[in-house]
Amino acid sequence: MLAFTLAACAGATSTLGPEPLVAWRHDRLVFEEPSDWRLRGPVGTVCVTGDDRVGKSTLLGLWARNLTNEEFEFPVGHSRSSHTKGLWSAILPDQATGLDFHLNLCDSQGLKQVAELPQWRLFASNVLVPQVLVYMLINVVQTDQLRDLARMAHQFQKLGRSKLLRFGGLSPHLVVLVREESDLDGEGQDGRNLTSHLEQVLQSPGYAEDKALIRQVFQTREAWSLEELPLEARRALREGNFAADSAKRWRASGEAALKQVLSALQRKALVLPQGPELWEWYRSVLETVNSEEELSLERLIGHSERLDLVRQRRRLMQDWYGRGLVILAGLAVLSAFSSSISLCVDIAAWLAWVLLSVCFLGASPLLRTPLSGLAQKLCEQFSEGSEVWMKMVCLEVSSQGAAVIIASLLGALSYPLITAQLRCLMGHLPLPAQLSRSFVMLLLLLAALCLSLLQEAAGGTSARSAPQILAACVLATAAISATVDIAQQGLHFYIAERDQSVAALEASAEWKQHYRRHARDDAIWRYRLASSWQTWSRLLEACGLLTWSWLIYPQWDVILAVGAIANLADLSFSLLRWLKRCMPGDDVQSWLDSLEDTDSEDAPAEEACKEPQILPETADEARLRMEIEEMRREAWQGSAPRKAKFRPWS
């Protein structure tokens, strides 16, 4: 399984796609997640939109070839009708481009050949999905083109001024790309930057409301020119010859625009979504643009703020994971030289292990926070019209918060279980007790490092749900087995229900008075008491891993795989022990089975209740008893009385 994942990630240096990720179903946009795309790490998205037949797909093909040096192109139509439907995407891996993130090139369908409602939805998707939006025009930035842009952005008018200020976190960087089809004066190499011209048009009189909306929706913007494509160059590009001399000026201007796009993405590097998060963001955006609710866009803004908080905490946990490793290494060295503080060191190591667990699971890129999750809906209902603190609490409602709770539980429970096994193994080695404790902590440190390296190498993802379902079955079986063990250990609680004399004794005032000052383990039937903390730990650990598998479904990662393997090994050993007990050859059990059962159920009731016969004491037995009593009295008087400490059997 791990080899399959490593092989899949090793082959992720080539471009993924292009494929249609967003398609039309009637007049609604639906997301179609590719089953064989596995991504880990941040993904920057740039969408190119505009009218039909302005060269959007051709420009994206140039950018992909420039970044990867591969033969690559988006499907291009050569007729008057729109060839691209919905949104197509291609992922350029960071290993192929040399960037700090994967690059998602998004090719949009032309905006002018669809009906009004689908047009609004398509344009809103182009605005909300990417971090950079490229809007292509022809010749000059004109007022009517800006009016078209404002008309398509009318959905954002539903937001008030205060909400538009919050929209800044979602607002993409706008790059207006003007495709030159005329030989204009003064537009040489130095005239490619048309930002001042764009701002001049936006500040000019006329249609002030539309222009103000554009400034509010696209809070950062710039404009550049794209050189003309002569007929000879267009024919060369149709044949896939992007290196034709006739397309040299167009190619240079396209590369200059790409440089600006990448620079804008670098400025947004801290808010880029991780691989699985990107697909969840697609779903959230499409759910918003397809919705007819008044507050759908406002809900998406709140969701984006929650995701920003999740990303900030993920970076914090990634930093603290390394610090946790250093702390655990220092405690391992300290335990080798300080036996007097071994208990304090052990508690500190336990806390460090819990910290590592929280940082490892809390920073997992597989965690997804849906827009319309059950917890989010309930939180929105309770926080509507409530105080600010309630809204702050709602920001914490995410899968990452649940992962932190689960990680704390798993870390707290797994430390004593793992250290107990490791100390048992170390007991077979001729080592001093101090070095044994130190080696146990070093082995924990090594395990944490190996898990981190495996997660990094394997990418931590798999699009197939079969391994995850198999692991969930193993964990569910382990949880059931632990529950059965706990039920068997607790059978002595039912004695009072089956014996009326015991029930009457427990109800007496003397009983309650006694056990206000003494432990309940002092009861005689509890002499058979067995420690149950390990069984409870197994149960809670299996339940925690089951919850983790639900949080990352249908993905699976190293933690889930290691947990399933460990529980499978524990179940196998338990099965072997049970089979060994069932096998013949146990002399003690054979002797017990050979004894006659004197408690016959067929015996008369009066005989069963008959008191046993008291035999008379002989003179020799009385004399021996008195001698023993005298010896006991002399021994008691010759030594100070000591309070005996009762220890129940383990």
PDB file of C-alpha atoms in Angstrom, residues 89-249:
ATOM      1  CA  SER A  89      -8.015  23.021 -15.056  1.00  0.00           C
ATOM      2  CA  ALA A  90      -4.467  21.779 -15.334  1.00  0.00           C
ATOM      3  CA  ILE A  91      -2.156  21.340 -12.333  1.00  0.00           C
ATOM      4  CA  LEU A  92       1.532  22.121 -12.800  1.00  0.00           C
ATOM      5  CA  PRO A  93       3.423  20.430  -9.880  1.00  0.00           C
ATOM      6  CA  ASP A  94       5.987  22.466  -7.998  1.00  0.00           C
ATOM      7  CA  GLN A  95       8.714  19.969  -8.898  1.00  0.00           C
ATOM      8  CA  ALA A  96       8.083  20.643 -12.586  1.00  0.00           C
ATOM      9  CA  THR A  97       7.892  24.445 -12.330  1.00  0.00           C
ATOM     10  CA  GLY A  98      10.402  25.170  -9.549  1.00  0.00           C
ATOM     11  CA  LEU A  99       7.806  27.280  -7.722  1.00  0.00           C
ATOM     12  CA  ASP A 100       7.025  27.075  -4.012  1.00  0.00           C
ATOM     13  CA  PHE A 101       3.520  25.842  -4.789  1.00  0.00           C
ATOM     14  CA  HIS A 102       1.560  23.845  -7.331  1.00  0.00           C
ATOM     15  CA  LEU A 103      -0.013  26.004 -10.019  1.00  0.00           C
ATOM     16  CA  ASN A 104      -3.635  25.463 -11.017  1.00  0.00           C
ATOM     17  CA  LEU A 105      -4.287  26.973 -14.471  1.00  0.00           C
ATOM     18  CA  CYS A 106      -8.029  27.483 -14.877  1.00  0.00           C
ATOM     19  CA  ASP A 107      -9.543  28.064 -18.314  1.00  0.00           C
ATOM     20  CA  SER A 108     -13.040  29.555 -18.259  1.00  0.00           C
ATOM     21  CA  GLN A 109     -15.812  29.334 -20.778  1.00  0.00           C
ATOM     22  CA  GLY A 110     -16.519  32.593 -22.608  1.00  0.00           C
ATOM     23  CA  LEU A 111     -18.896  34.817 -20.672  1.00  0.00           C
ATOM     24  CA  LYS A 112     -21.012  36.211 -23.507  1.00  0.00           C
ATOM     25  CA  GLN A 113     -22.500  33.036 -25.026  1.00  0.00           C
ATOM     26  CA  VAL A 114     -24.519  31.893 -22.014  1.00  0.00           C
ATOM     27  CA  ALA A 115     -27.824  33.110 -20.579  1.00  0.00           C
ATOM     28  CA  GLU A 116     -27.932  35.804 -17.928  1.00  0.00           C
ATOM     29  CA  LEU A 117     -28.274  33.627 -14.794  1.00  0.00           C
ATOM     30  CA  PRO A 118     -25.597  31.090 -15.859  1.00  0.00           C
ATOM     31  CA  GLN A 119     -23.402  34.044 -16.834  1.00  0.00           C
ATOM     32  CA  TRP A 120     -23.602  35.478 -13.322  1.00  0.00           C
ATOM     33  CA  ARG A 121     -22.831  32.094 -11.803  1.00  0.00           C
ATOM     34  CA  LEU A 122     -19.904  31.479 -14.133  1.00  0.00           C
ATOM     35  CA  PHE A 123     -18.412  34.906 -13.497  1.00  0.00           C
ATOM     36  CA  ALA A 124     -18.861  34.589  -9.711  1.00  0.00           C
ATOM     37  CA  SER A 125     -17.042  31.239  -9.846  1.00  0.00           C
ATOM     38  CA  ASN A 126     -14.190  32.922 -11.720  1.00  0.00           C
ATOM     39  CA  VAL A 127     -14.001  35.565  -9.003  1.00  0.00           C
ATOM     40  CA  LEU A 128     -14.285  33.298  -5.942  1.00  0.00           C
ATOM     41  CA  VAL A 129     -12.199  30.264  -6.917  1.00  0.00           C
ATOM     42  CA  PRO A 130      -8.771  31.754  -7.804  1.00  0.00           C
ATOM     43  CA  GLN A 131      -6.274  33.982  -6.087  1.00  0.00           C
ATOM     44  CA  VAL A 132      -5.543  35.746  -9.400  1.00  0.00           C
ATOM     45  CA  LEU A 133      -8.141  36.503 -12.081  1.00  0.00           C
ATOM     46  CA  VAL A 134      -7.016  37.405 -15.613  1.00  0.00           C
ATOM     47  CA  TYR A 135      -9.716  39.258 -17.570  1.00  0.00           C
ATOM     48  CA  MET A 136      -8.967  39.502 -21.304  1.00  0.00           C
ATOM     49  CA  LEU A 137     -10.131  42.412 -23.492  1.00  0.00           C
ATOM     50  CA  ILE A 138      -9.402  43.543 -27.035  1.00  0.00           C
ATOM     51  CA  ASN A 139      -7.595  46.789 -27.938  1.00  0.00           C
ATOM     52  CA  VAL A 140      -8.480  49.234 -25.122  1.00  0.00           C
ATOM     53  CA  VAL A 141     -10.182  49.333 -21.743  1.00  0.00           C
ATOM     54  CA  GLN A 142     -13.517  50.919 -22.585  1.00  0.00           C
ATOM     55  CA  THR A 143     -16.391  52.040 -20.411  1.00  0.00           C
ATOM     56  CA  ASP A 144     -18.877  49.567 -21.869  1.00  0.00           C
ATOM     57  CA  GLN A 145     -16.491  46.695 -21.096  1.00  0.00           C
ATOM     58  CA  LEU A 146     -16.235  47.863 -17.506  1.00  0.00           C
ATOM     59  CA  ARG A 147     -20.033  48.077 -17.381  1.00  0.00           C
ATOM     60  CA  ASP A 148     -20.207  44.467 -18.557  1.00  0.00           C
ATOM     61  CA  LEU A 149     -17.751  43.549 -15.828  1.00  0.00           C
ATOM     62  CA  ALA A 150     -19.839  45.367 -13.205  1.00  0.00           C
ATOM     63  CA  ARG A 151     -23.084  43.835 -14.476  1.00  0.00           C
ATOM     64  CA  MET A 152     -21.664  40.346 -14.135  1.00  0.00           C
ATOM     65  CA  ALA A 153     -20.457  41.243 -10.628  1.00  0.00           C
ATOM     66  CA  HIS A 154     -23.892  42.418  -9.523  1.00  0.00           C
ATOM     67  CA  GLN A 155     -24.190  39.527  -7.040  1.00  0.00           C
ATOM     68  CA  PHE A 156     -21.626  41.265  -4.861  1.00  0.00           C
ATOM     69  CA  GLN A 157     -23.939  44.268  -4.530  1.00  0.00           C
ATOM     70  CA  LYS A 158     -25.919  42.190  -2.014  1.00  0.00           C
ATOM     71  CA  LEU A 159     -23.071  42.794   0.405  1.00  0.00           C
ATOM     72  CA  GLY A 160     -23.112  46.060   2.297  1.00  0.00           C
ATOM     73  CA  ARG A 161     -20.074  48.258   2.615  1.00  0.00           C
ATOM     74  CA  SER A 162     -18.914  46.574   5.809  1.00  0.00           C
ATOM     75  CA  LYS A 163     -19.289  43.129   4.220  1.00  0.00           C
ATOM     76  CA  LEU A 164     -17.352  44.261   1.150  1.00  0.00           C
ATOM     77  CA  LEU A 165     -14.501  45.226   3.463  1.00  0.00           C
ATOM     78  CA  ARG A 166     -14.540  41.677   4.860  1.00  0.00           C
ATOM     79  CA  PHE A 167     -14.625  40.430   1.261  1.00  0.00           C
ATOM     80  CA  GLY A 168     -11.033  41.634   0.893  1.00  0.00           C
ATOM     81  CA  GLY A 169      -9.758  38.242   2.026  1.00  0.00           C
ATOM     82  CA  LEU A 170     -11.641  36.565  -0.828  1.00  0.00           C
ATOM     83  CA  SER A 171     -11.029  39.236  -3.466  1.00  0.00           C
ATOM     84  CA  PRO A 172      -8.696  37.961  -6.198  1.00  0.00           C
ATOM     85  CA  HIS A 173      -5.950  40.068  -7.675  1.00  0.00           C
ATOM     86  CA  LEU A 174      -7.300  41.319 -11.010  1.00  0.00           C
ATOM     87  CA  VAL A 175      -5.026  41.384 -14.060  1.00  0.00           C
ATOM     88  CA  VAL A 176      -6.717  43.012 -17.042  1.00  0.00           C
ATOM     89  CA  LEU A 177      -4.947  41.739 -20.153  1.00  0.00           C
ATOM     90  CA  VAL A 178      -5.598  43.836 -23.276  1.00  0.00           C
ATOM     91  CA  ARG A 179      -5.045  41.947 -26.518  1.00  0.00           C
ATOM     92  CA  GLU A 180      -3.720  44.468 -29.020  1.00  0.00           C
ATOM     93  CA  GLU A 181      -5.277  44.253 -32.493  1.00  0.00           C
ATOM     94  CA  SER A 182      -4.345  47.790 -33.606  1.00  0.00           C
ATOM     95  CA  ASP A 183      -1.013  49.494 -34.176  1.00  0.00           C
ATOM     96  CA  LEU A 184      -1.305  52.239 -31.559  1.00  0.00           C
ATOM     97  CA  ASP A 185       1.243  55.003 -31.148  1.00  0.00           C
ATOM     98  CA  GLY A 186       3.490  54.994 -28.101  1.00  0.00           C
ATOM     99  CA  GLU A 187       2.760  51.358 -27.222  1.00  0.00           C
ATOM    100  CA  GLY A 188       6.165  49.760 -27.641  1.00  0.00           C
ATOM    101  CA  GLN A 189       8.125  47.655 -25.147  1.00  0.00           C
ATOM    102  CA  ASP A 190       7.643  50.255 -22.396  1.00  0.00           C
ATOM    103  CA  GLY A 191       3.918  50.529 -23.032  1.00  0.00           C
ATOM    104  CA  ARG A 192       2.920  47.041 -21.862  1.00  0.00           C
ATOM    105  CA  ASN A 193       1.984  48.245 -18.372  1.00  0.00           C
ATOM    106  CA  LEU A 194      -1.497  49.723 -18.743  1.00  0.00           C
ATOM    107  CA  THR A 195      -2.313  49.991 -15.049  1.00  0.00           C
ATOM    108  CA  SER A 196      -2.418  53.781 -15.081  1.00  0.00           C
ATOM    109  CA  HIS A 197      -4.776  53.672 -18.062  1.00  0.00           C
ATOM    110  CA  LEU A 198      -7.090  51.256 -16.189  1.00  0.00           C
ATOM    111  CA  GLU A 199      -7.158  53.462 -13.087  1.00  0.00           C
ATOM    112  CA  GLN A 200      -7.819  56.507 -15.229  1.00  0.00           C
ATOM    113  CA  VAL A 201     -10.863  54.855 -16.785  1.00  0.00           C
ATOM    114  CA  LEU A 202     -12.132  53.709 -13.372  1.00  0.00           C
ATOM    115  CA  GLN A 203     -11.851  57.247 -12.000  1.00  0.00           C
ATOM    116  CA  SER A 204     -13.397  58.943 -15.029  1.00  0.00           C
ATOM    117  CA  PRO A 205     -16.936  60.411 -14.796  1.00  0.00           C
ATOM    118  CA  GLY A 206     -19.901  58.356 -15.904  1.00  0.00           C
ATOM    119  CA  TYR A 207     -21.288  55.101 -14.565  1.00  0.00           C
ATOM    120  CA  ALA A 208     -19.749  55.890 -11.200  1.00  0.00           C
ATOM    121  CA  GLU A 209     -21.727  53.174  -9.388  1.00  0.00           C
ATOM    122  CA  ASP A 210     -20.510  50.409 -11.707  1.00  0.00           C
ATOM    123  CA  LYS A 211     -16.910  51.558 -11.467  1.00  0.00           C
ATOM    124  CA  ALA A 212     -17.119  51.822  -7.690  1.00  0.00           C
ATOM    125  CA  LEU A 213     -18.372  48.222  -7.545  1.00  0.00           C
ATOM    126  CA  ILE A 214     -15.386  47.066  -9.605  1.00  0.00           C
ATOM    127  CA  ARG A 215     -12.978  48.881  -7.253  1.00  0.00           C
ATOM    128  CA  GLN A 216     -14.649  47.296  -4.229  1.00  0.00           C
ATOM    129  CA  VAL A 217     -14.769  43.745  -5.610  1.00  0.00           C
ATOM    130  CA  PHE A 218     -11.238  43.833  -7.073  1.00  0.00           C
ATOM    131  CA  GLN A 219      -9.313  45.704  -4.413  1.00  0.00           C
ATOM    132  CA  THR A 220      -5.919  45.081  -6.047  1.00  0.00           C
ATOM    133  CA  ARG A 221      -5.626  45.278  -9.831  1.00  0.00           C
ATOM    134  CA  GLU A 222      -3.289  45.980 -12.720  1.00  0.00           C
ATOM    135  CA  ALA A 223      -3.446  45.974 -16.530  1.00  0.00           C
ATOM    136  CA  TRP A 224      -1.002  44.768 -19.182  1.00  0.00           C
ATOM    137  CA  SER A 225      -1.035  44.466 -22.926  1.00  0.00           C
ATOM    138  CA  LEU A 226      -0.756  41.292 -25.007  1.00  0.00           C
ATOM    139  CA  GLU A 227       0.792  41.742 -28.448  1.00  0.00           C
ATOM    140  CA  GLU A 228      -1.082  41.029 -31.638  1.00  0.00           C
ATOM    141  CA  LEU A 229      -1.080  37.545 -33.176  1.00  0.00           C
ATOM    142  CA  PRO A 230      -0.574  37.780 -36.946  1.00  0.00           C
ATOM    143  CA  LEU A 231      -2.352  35.308 -39.210  1.00  0.00           C
ATOM    144  CA  GLU A 232       0.854  33.360 -39.810  1.00  0.00           C
ATOM    145  CA  ALA A 233       1.439  33.058 -36.054  1.00  0.00           C
ATOM    146  CA  ARG A 234      -2.138  31.905 -35.437  1.00  0.00           C
ATOM    147  CA  ARG A 235      -1.699  29.127 -37.997  1.00  0.00           C
ATOM    148  CA  ALA A 236       1.587  28.087 -36.374  1.00  0.00           C
ATOM    149  CA  LEU A 237      -0.019  27.962 -32.942  1.00  0.00           C
ATOM    150  CA  ARG A 238      -2.890  25.878 -34.306  1.00  0.00           C
ATOM    151  CA  GLU A 239      -0.271  23.292 -35.316  1.00  0.00           C
ATOM    152  CA  GLY A 240       1.309  23.459 -31.831  1.00  0.00           C
ATOM    153  CA  ASN A 241       4.363  25.469 -32.938  1.00  0.00           C
ATOM    154  CA  PHE A 242       4.655  27.958 -30.082  1.00  0.00           C
ATOM    155  CA  ALA A 243       8.282  28.731 -31.017  1.00  0.00           C
ATOM    156  CA  ALA A 244       7.411  30.280 -34.409  1.00  0.00           C
ATOM    157  CA  ASP A 245       9.234  33.549 -35.153  1.00  0.00           C
ATOM    158  CA  SER A 246       5.980  35.191 -36.181  1.00  0.00           C
ATOM    159  CA  ALA A 247       4.692  34.738 -32.589  1.00  0.00           C
ATOM    160  CA  LYS A 248       7.823  36.117 -30.928  1.00  0.00           C
ATOM    161  CA  ARG A 249       6.354  39.454 -29.785  1.00  0.00           C
TER     162      ARG A 249
END
